[in-house]
Amino acid sequence: MIFKLVGDGRPYPEHGLTHREWAQIPPRQVRLDSLVTTKAMLDLHSLLAADSTFYGDLFPHVVQWQGELYLEDGLHRALRAALHQRSILHARVLELPAS
């Protein structure tokens, strides 16, 4: 098992963070098997592209809400980490208060 759950959509409230605001969150280690994805589909070309992170944040974006860790952005990076036999990923984690 790579992820805790493969989801399709964001169950947490909209946070409104910009790319610049995400960049202010220091990355931390997250176990892949603790993540719930927010996308059920991926693009194989993006997964295999050598420069797939060239235009985006180097670290995936994770939202912590109601005790769960949701992988909002970075599915391809997380899968590449799993393909390289890594169980830990460095990600930026935004903690949202429970509603």
CSV table of N, CA, C and O in Angstrom, one decimal:
chain,number,residue,atom,x,y,z
A,1,MET,N,0.8,-1.2,0.0
A,1,MET,CA,0.0,0.0,0.0
A,1,MET,C,0.9,1.2,0.0
A,1,MET,O,1.8,1.4,0.8
A,2,ILE,N,0.6,2.2,-0.9
A,2,ILE,CA,1.4,3.4,-1.0
A,2,ILE,C,0.8,4.5,-0.1
A,2,ILE,O,1.4,5.1,0.7
A,3,PHE,N,-0.5,4.7,-0.3
A,3,PHE,CA,-1.2,5.8,0.4
A,3,PHE,C,-2.2,5.2,1.4
A,3,PHE,O,-2.7,4.0,1.2
A,4,LYS,N,-2.7,5.9,2.3
A,4,LYS,CA,-3.7,5.5,3.3
A,4,LYS,C,-5.0,5.3,2.5
A,4,LYS,O,-5.7,4.3,2.8
A,5,LEU,N,-5.3,6.2,1.6
A,5,LEU,CA,-6.6,6.1,0.9
A,5,LEU,C,-6.4,6.9,-0.4
A,5,LEU,O,-5.8,8.0,-0.4
A,6,VAL,N,-7.1,6.5,-1.5
A,6,VAL,CA,-7.1,7.2,-2.7
A,6,VAL,C,-8.4,7.9,-2.8
A,6,VAL,O,-9.5,7.3,-2.9
A,7,GLY,N,-8.4,9.3,-2.6
A,7,GLY,CA,-9.6,10.0,-2.6
A,7,GLY,C,-9.8,10.7,-3.9
A,7,GLY,O,-8.9,10.7,-4.8
A,8,ASP,N,-10.9,11.4,-4.1
A,8,ASP,CA,-11.1,12.2,-5.3
A,8,ASP,C,-11.9,13.4,-5.0
A,8,ASP,O,-13.1,13.5,-4.9
A,9,GLY,N,-11.1,14.5,-4.6
A,9,GLY,CA,-11.7,15.7,-4.2
A,9,GLY,C,-11.2,16.2,-2.9
A,9,GLY,O,-10.5,15.4,-2.2
A,10,ARG,N,-11.4,17.4,-2.6
A,10,ARG,CA,-10.9,18.0,-1.3
A,10,ARG,C,-12.1,18.1,-0.3
A,10,ARG,O,-12.9,19.0,-0.5
A,11,PRO,N,-12.1,17.3,0.7
A,11,PRO,CA,-13.2,17.3,1.7
A,11,PRO,C,-13.1,18.5,2.7
A,11,PRO,O,-14.0,18.8,3.4
A,12,TYR,N,-11.9,19.1,2.8
A,12,TYR,CA,-11.6,20.1,3.8
A,12,TYR,C,-12.1,21.5,3.2
A,12,TYR,O,-12.2,21.7,2.0
A,13,PRO,N,-12.3,22.5,4.1
A,13,PRO,CA,-12.7,23.8,3.6
A,13,PRO,C,-11.6,24.5,2.8
A,13,PRO,O,-10.4,24.2,2.9
A,14,GLU,N,-12.0,25.4,1.9
A,14,GLU,CA,-11.0,26.1,1.1
A,14,GLU,C,-10.1,27.0,2.0
A,14,GLU,O,-10.6,27.6,2.9
A,15,HIS,N,-8.8,26.9,1.7
A,15,HIS,CA,-7.9,27.6,2.5
A,15,HIS,C,-7.4,28.9,1.9
A,15,HIS,O,-7.0,29.9,2.5
A,16,GLY,N,-7.4,29.0,0.6
A,16,GLY,CA,-7.1,30.2,-0.2
A,16,GLY,C,-5.6,30.6,-0.2
A,16,GLY,O,-5.3,31.8,-0.5
A,17,LEU,N,-4.7,29.7,0.2
A,17,LEU,CA,-3.3,30.0,0.2
A,17,LEU,C,-2.8,30.2,-1.3
A,17,LEU,O,-3.1,29.4,-2.1
A,18,THR,N,-1.9,31.2,-1.4
A,18,THR,CA,-1.2,31.4,-2.7
A,18,THR,C,0.0,30.5,-2.8
A,18,THR,O,0.5,30.0,-1.7
A,19,HIS,N,0.7,30.4,-3.9
A,19,HIS,CA,1.9,29.7,-4.0
A,19,HIS,C,3.0,30.4,-3.1
A,19,HIS,O,3.8,29.7,-2.5
A,20,ARG,N,3.0,31.7,-3.0
A,20,ARG,CA,3.9,32.4,-2.2
A,20,ARG,C,3.7,32.1,-0.7
A,20,ARG,O,4.6,31.9,0.0
A,21,GLU,N,2.4,32.0,-0.3
A,21,GLU,CA,2.1,31.6,1.1
A,21,GLU,C,2.5,30.2,1.4
A,21,GLU,O,3.0,29.9,2.5
A,22,TRP,N,2.3,29.3,0.5
A,22,TRP,CA,2.7,27.9,0.7
A,22,TRP,C,4.2,27.8,0.9
A,22,TRP,O,4.7,27.1,1.7
A,23,ALA,N,5.0,28.6,0.1
A,23,ALA,CA,6.4,28.6,0.2
A,23,ALA,C,6.9,29.1,1.6
A,23,ALA,O,8.1,28.8,1.9
A,24,GLN,N,6.1,29.7,2.4
A,24,GLN,CA,6.5,30.2,3.7
A,24,GLN,C,6.4,29.0,4.7
A,24,GLN,O,6.9,29.2,5.8
A,25,ILE,N,5.8,27.9,4.4
A,25,ILE,CA,5.6,26.8,5.3
A,25,ILE,C,6.8,25.9,5.2
A,25,ILE,O,7.1,25.4,4.1
A,26,PRO,N,7.6,25.7,6.2
A,26,PRO,CA,8.8,24.8,6.1
A,26,PRO,C,8.4,23.4,5.9
A,26,PRO,O,7.4,22.9,6.5
A,27,PRO,N,9.1,22.7,5.0
A,27,PRO,CA,8.8,21.3,4.8
A,27,PRO,C,9.1,20.4,6.0
A,27,PRO,O,10.0,20.8,6.8
A,28,ARG,N,8.4,19.3,6.1
A,28,ARG,CA,8.6,18.4,7.1
A,28,ARG,C,8.4,17.0,6.6
A,28,ARG,O,7.8,16.8,5.5
A,29,GLN,N,8.8,16.0,7.3
A,29,GLN,CA,8.7,14.6,6.8
A,29,GLN,C,7.3,14.1,7.0
A,29,GLN,O,6.7,14.3,8.1
A,30,VAL,N,6.7,13.4,6.0
A,30,VAL,CA,5.4,12.8,6.1
A,30,VAL,C,5.5,11.4,5.5
A,30,VAL,O,6.1,11.2,4.5
A,31,ARG,N,4.9,10.5,6.2
A,31,ARG,CA,4.9,9.1,5.7
A,31,ARG,C,3.9,9.0,4.6
A,31,ARG,O,2.7,9.5,4.7
A,32,LEU,N,4.3,8.3,3.5
A,32,LEU,CA,3.4,8.2,2.3
A,32,LEU,C,2.1,7.4,2.7
A,32,LEU,O,1.0,7.8,2.3
A,33,ASP,N,2.2,6.4,3.6
A,33,ASP,CA,1.1,5.6,4.0
A,33,ASP,C,0.1,6.3,5.0
A,33,ASP,O,-0.9,5.8,5.4
A,34,SER,N,0.4,7.6,5.3
A,34,SER,CA,-0.5,8.4,6.1
A,34,SER,C,-1.3,9.4,5.3
A,34,SER,O,-2.1,10.1,5.8
A,35,LEU,N,-1.0,9.4,4.0
A,35,LEU,CA,-1.6,10.4,3.1
A,35,LEU,C,-2.9,9.9,2.4
A,35,LEU,O,-3.0,8.8,2.0
A,36,VAL,N,-3.9,10.8,2.3
A,36,VAL,CA,-5.1,10.6,1.5
A,36,VAL,C,-5.0,11.5,0.3
A,36,VAL,O,-4.8,12.7,0.4
A,37,THR,N,-5.0,10.9,-0.9
A,37,THR,CA,-4.9,11.7,-2.1
A,37,THR,C,-6.2,12.5,-2.3
A,37,THR,O,-7.3,12.1,-1.9
A,38,THR,N,-6.1,13.6,-3.1
A,38,THR,CA,-7.3,14.4,-3.5
A,38,THR,C,-7.5,14.2,-5.0
A,38,THR,O,-8.4,14.8,-5.5
A,39,LYS,N,-6.7,13.4,-5.6
A,39,LYS,CA,-6.9,13.1,-7.0
A,39,LYS,C,-6.8,11.6,-7.2
A,39,LYS,O,-5.9,11.0,-6.7
A,40,ALA,N,-7.7,11.1,-8.0
A,40,ALA,CA,-7.8,9.7,-8.2
A,40,ALA,C,-7.1,9.3,-9.5
A,40,ALA,O,-6.7,8.2,-9.8
A,41,MET,N,-6.8,10.3,-10.4
A,41,MET,CA,-6.2,10.1,-11.7
A,41,MET,C,-4.9,10.8,-11.8
A,41,MET,O,-4.7,11.9,-11.1
A,42,LEU,N,-3.9,10.2,-12.5
A,42,LEU,CA,-2.7,10.9,-12.8
A,42,LEU,C,-2.3,10.8,-14.2
A,42,LEU,O,-2.8,10.0,-15.0
A,43,ASP,N,-1.4,11.7,-14.7
A,43,ASP,CA,-0.9,11.7,-16.0
A,43,ASP,C,0.4,11.0,-16.1
A,43,ASP,O,1.4,11.5,-15.4
A,44,LEU,N,0.5,9.9,-16.8
A,44,LEU,CA,1.7,9.1,-16.8
A,44,LEU,C,2.9,9.9,-17.4
A,44,LEU,O,4.0,9.8,-17.0
A,45,HIS,N,2.6,10.8,-18.4
A,45,HIS,CA,3.7,11.7,-18.9
A,45,HIS,C,4.3,12.6,-17.8
A,45,HIS,O,5.5,12.7,-17.8
A,46,SER,N,3.4,13.1,-17.0
A,46,SER,CA,3.9,14.0,-15.9
A,46,SER,C,4.7,13.1,-14.9
A,46,SER,O,5.7,13.6,-14.4
A,47,LEU,N,4.3,11.9,-14.6
A,47,LEU,CA,5.0,11.1,-13.7
A,47,LEU,C,6.4,10.8,-14.1
A,47,LEU,O,7.3,10.8,-13.3
A,48,LEU,N,6.5,10.5,-15.4
A,48,LEU,CA,7.8,10.1,-15.9
A,48,LEU,C,8.7,11.2,-16.5
A,48,LEU,O,9.9,11.0,-16.8
A,49,ALA,N,8.2,12.4,-16.5
A,49,ALA,CA,9.0,13.6,-17.0
A,49,ALA,C,10.1,13.9,-16.1
A,49,ALA,O,9.9,14.0,-14.9
A,50,ALA,N,11.3,14.1,-16.6
A,50,ALA,CA,12.4,14.5,-15.8
A,50,ALA,C,12.3,15.9,-15.2
A,50,ALA,O,12.9,16.1,-14.1
A,51,ASP,N,11.6,16.8,-15.8
A,51,ASP,CA,11.5,18.1,-15.3
A,51,ASP,C,10.1,18.5,-14.8
A,51,ASP,O,9.7,19.6,-14.8
A,52,SER,N,9.4,17.5,-14.3
A,52,SER,CA,8.0,17.7,-13.9
A,52,SER,C,7.9,18.7,-12.7
A,52,SER,O,6.8,19.3,-12.5
A,53,THR,N,8.9,18.9,-11.9
A,53,THR,CA,8.8,19.8,-10.8
A,53,THR,C,9.5,21.2,-11.1
A,53,THR,O,9.6,22.1,-10.3
A,54,PHE,N,9.9,21.3,-12.4
A,54,PHE,CA,10.7,22.5,-12.8
A,54,PHE,C,9.8,23.8,-12.6
A,54,PHE,O,10.3,24.8,-12.1
A,55,TYR,N,8.5,23.8,-12.9
A,55,TYR,CA,7.7,25.0,-12.8
A,55,TYR,C,6.9,25.1,-11.5
A,55,TYR,O,6.2,26.1,-11.3
A,56,GLY,N,7.0,24.1,-10.6
A,56,GLY,CA,6.2,24.1,-9.4
A,56,GLY,C,7.1,24.1,-8.2
A,56,GLY,O,8.3,24.2,-8.2
A,57,ASP,N,6.4,24.0,-7.0
A,57,ASP,CA,7.1,23.9,-5.8
A,57,ASP,C,7.9,22.5,-5.7
A,57,ASP,O,7.3,21.5,-6.1
A,58,LEU,N,9.0,22.6,-5.2
A,58,LEU,CA,9.8,21.3,-5.0
A,58,LEU,C,9.1,20.4,-4.0
A,58,LEU,O,9.3,19.1,-4.2
A,59,PHE,N,8.4,20.9,-3.1
A,59,PHE,CA,7.8,20.1,-2.0
A,59,PHE,C,6.3,20.0,-2.3
A,59,PHE,O,5.6,21.0,-2.6
A,60,PRO,N,5.7,18.8,-2.1
A,60,PRO,CA,4.3,18.6,-2.2
A,60,PRO,C,3.5,19.4,-1.1
A,60,PRO,O,4.1,19.7,-0.1
A,61,HIS,N,2.3,19.7,-1.4
A,61,HIS,CA,1.4,20.4,-0.5
A,61,HIS,C,0.4,19.5,0.2
A,61,HIS,O,-0.3,18.8,-0.5
A,62,VAL,N,0.4,19.5,1.5
A,62,VAL,CA,-0.4,18.6,2.3
A,62,VAL,C,-1.3,19.4,3.2
A,62,VAL,O,-0.8,20.4,3.8
A,63,VAL,N,-2.6,19.1,3.3
A,63,VAL,CA,-3.5,19.8,4.2
A,63,VAL,C,-3.8,18.8,5.3
A,63,VAL,O,-4.3,17.7,5.1
A,64,GLN,N,-3.6,19.2,6.6
A,64,GLN,CA,-4.0,18.4,7.7
A,64,GLN,C,-5.3,19.0,8.3
A,64,GLN,O,-5.4,20.2,8.6
A,65,TRP,N,-6.3,18.1,8.3
A,65,TRP,CA,-7.7,18.5,8.7
A,65,TRP,C,-8.4,17.4,9.3
A,65,TRP,O,-8.4,16.3,8.8
A,66,GLN,N,-8.9,17.6,10.5
A,66,GLN,CA,-9.7,16.6,11.2
A,66,GLN,C,-8.9,15.3,11.4
A,66,GLN,O,-9.5,14.2,11.2
A,67,GLY,N,-7.7,15.4,11.7
A,67,GLY,CA,-6.8,14.2,11.9
A,67,GLY,C,-6.3,13.5,10.7
A,67,GLY,O,-5.6,12.5,10.8
A,68,GLU,N,-6.6,14.0,9.5
A,68,GLU,CA,-6.2,13.3,8.3
A,68,GLU,C,-5.2,14.2,7.5
A,68,GLU,O,-5.2,15.5,7.7
A,69,LEU,N,-4.3,13.6,6.8
A,69,LEU,CA,-3.3,14.4,5.9
A,69,LEU,C,-3.8,14.2,4.5
A,69,LEU,O,-3.7,13.0,4.0
A,70,TYR,N,-4.1,15.3,3.8
A,70,TYR,CA,-4.6,15.2,2.4
A,70,TYR,C,-3.5,15.8,1.5
A,70,TYR,O,-3.1,16.9,1.7
A,71,LEU,N,-3.1,15.0,0.5
A,71,LEU,CA,-2.1,15.4,-0.5
A,71,LEU,C,-2.8,16.2,-1.5
A,71,LEU,O,-3.5,15.7,-2.4
A,72,GLU,N,-2.7,17.5,-1.4
A,72,GLU,CA,-3.4,18.5,-2.3
A,72,GLU,C,-2.7,18.6,-3.6
A,72,GLU,O,-3.3,18.7,-4.6
A,73,ASP,N,-1.4,18.7,-3.5
A,73,ASP,CA,-0.6,18.9,-4.7
A,73,ASP,C,0.7,18.1,-4.5
A,73,ASP,O,1.4,18.2,-3.5
A,74,GLY,N,1.1,17.4,-5.6
A,74,GLY,CA,2.3,16.6,-5.5
A,74,GLY,C,2.2,15.1,-5.6
A,74,GLY,O,3.0,14.4,-5.2
A,75,LEU,N,1.0,14.7,-6.2
A,75,LEU,CA,0.8,13.3,-6.4
A,75,LEU,C,1.9,12.6,-7.2
A,75,LEU,O,2.4,11.5,-6.8
A,76,HIS,N,2.3,13.3,-8.2
A,76,HIS,CA,3.4,12.7,-9.1
A,76,HIS,C,4.7,12.5,-8.3
A,76,HIS,O,5.4,11.5,-8.4
A,77,ARG,N,5.0,13.6,-7.5
A,77,ARG,CA,6.3,13.5,-6.7
A,77,ARG,C,6.2,12.4,-5.7
A,77,ARG,O,7.1,11.7,-5.4
A,78,ALA,N,5.0,12.2,-5.1
A,78,ALA,CA,4.8,11.2,-4.1
A,78,ALA,C,4.9,9.8,-4.7
A,78,ALA,O,5.6,8.9,-4.1
A,79,LEU,N,4.4,9.6,-5.9
A,79,LEU,CA,4.5,8.3,-6.5
A,79,LEU,C,5.9,8.0,-7.0
A,79,LEU,O,6.4,6.9,-6.9
A,80,ARG,N,6.6,9.1,-7.4
A,80,ARG,CA,8.0,8.8,-7.8
A,80,ARG,C,8.8,8.4,-6.6
A,80,ARG,O,9.7,7.6,-6.6
A,81,ALA,N,8.5,9.0,-5.4
A,81,ALA,CA,9.2,8.6,-4.2
A,81,ALA,C,8.9,7.2,-3.9
A,81,ALA,O,9.8,6.4,-3.5
A,82,ALA,N,7.7,6.7,-4.0
A,82,ALA,CA,7.3,5.3,-3.8
A,82,ALA,C,8.0,4.4,-4.8
A,82,ALA,O,8.5,3.3,-4.4
A,83,LEU,N,8.1,4.8,-6.0
A,83,LEU,CA,8.8,4.0,-7.0
A,83,LEU,C,10.3,3.8,-6.7
A,83,LEU,O,10.9,2.8,-7.1
A,84,HIS,N,10.8,4.8,-5.9
A,84,HIS,CA,12.3,4.7,-5.5
A,84,HIS,C,12.4,4.0,-4.1
A,84,HIS,O,13.4,4.2,-3.5
A,85,GLN,N,11.3,3.3,-3.7
A,85,GLN,CA,11.3,2.6,-2.5
A,85,GLN,C,11.4,3.5,-1.2
A,85,GLN,O,11.9,3.0,-0.2
A,86,ARG,N,11.0,4.7,-1.3
A,86,ARG,CA,11.0,5.6,-0.2
A,86,ARG,C,9.6,5.6,0.5
A,86,ARG,O,8.6,5.7,-0.2
A,87,SER,N,9.5,5.6,1.8
A,87,SER,CA,8.3,5.6,2.5
A,87,SER,C,8.0,7.0,3.1
A,87,SER,O,6.9,7.2,3.6
A,88,ILE,N,9.0,7.9,3.1
A,88,ILE,CA,8.9,9.2,3.7
A,88,ILE,C,9.0,10.3,2.5
A,88,ILE,O,9.8,10.1,1.6
A,89,LEU,N,8.3,11.3,2.7
A,89,LEU,CA,8.3,12.4,1.7
A,89,LEU,C,8.4,13.7,2.5
A,89,LEU,O,7.8,13.9,3.5
A,90,HIS,N,9.2,14.6,2.0
A,90,HIS,CA,9.3,16.0,2.6
A,90,HIS,C,8.2,16.8,1.9
A,90,HIS,O,8.1,16.9,0.7
A,91,ALA,N,7.3,17.4,2.7
A,91,ALA,CA,6.1,18.1,2.2
A,91,ALA,C,5.9,19.4,3.1
A,91,ALA,O,6.3,19.4,4.2
A,92,ARG,N,5.2,20.3,2.5
A,92,ARG,CA,4.7,21.5,3.2
A,92,ARG,C,3.3,21.1,3.8
A,92,ARG,O,2.5,20.7,3.0
A,93,VAL,N,3.2,21.2,5.1
A,93,VAL,CA,1.9,20.8,5.7
A,93,VAL,C,1.2,22.0,6.3
A,93,VAL,O,1.7,22.7,7.2
A,94,LEU,N,0.0,22.3,5.8
A,94,LEU,CA,-0.9,23.3,6.3
A,94,LEU,C,-1.9,22.7,7.2
A,94,LEU,O,-2.6,21.8,6.9
A,95,GLU,N,-1.9,23.2,8.5
A,95,GLU,CA,-2.8,22.6,9.5
A,95,GLU,C,-4.1,23.5,9.5
A,95,GLU,O,-4.0,24.7,9.9
A,96,LEU,N,-5.2,23.0,9.1
A,96,LEU,CA,-6.5,23.7,9.2
A,96,LEU,C,-7.2,23.4,10.5
A,96,LEU,O,-7.2,22.2,10.9
A,97,PRO,N,-7.8,24.4,11.1
A,97,PRO,CA,-8.6,24.1,12.3
A,97,PRO,C,-9.8,23.3,12.0
A,97,PRO,O,-10.4,23.4,10.9
A,98,ALA,N,-10.2,22.4,12.9
A,98,ALA,CA,-11.5,21.6,12.7
A,98,ALA,C,-12.7,22.6,12.7
A,98,ALA,O,-12.7,23.6,13.4
A,99,SER,N,-13.6,22.3,11.8
A,99,SER,CA,-14.7,23.2,11.7
A,99,SER,C,-15.9,22.8,12.6
A,99,SER,O,-15.9,21.9,13.2
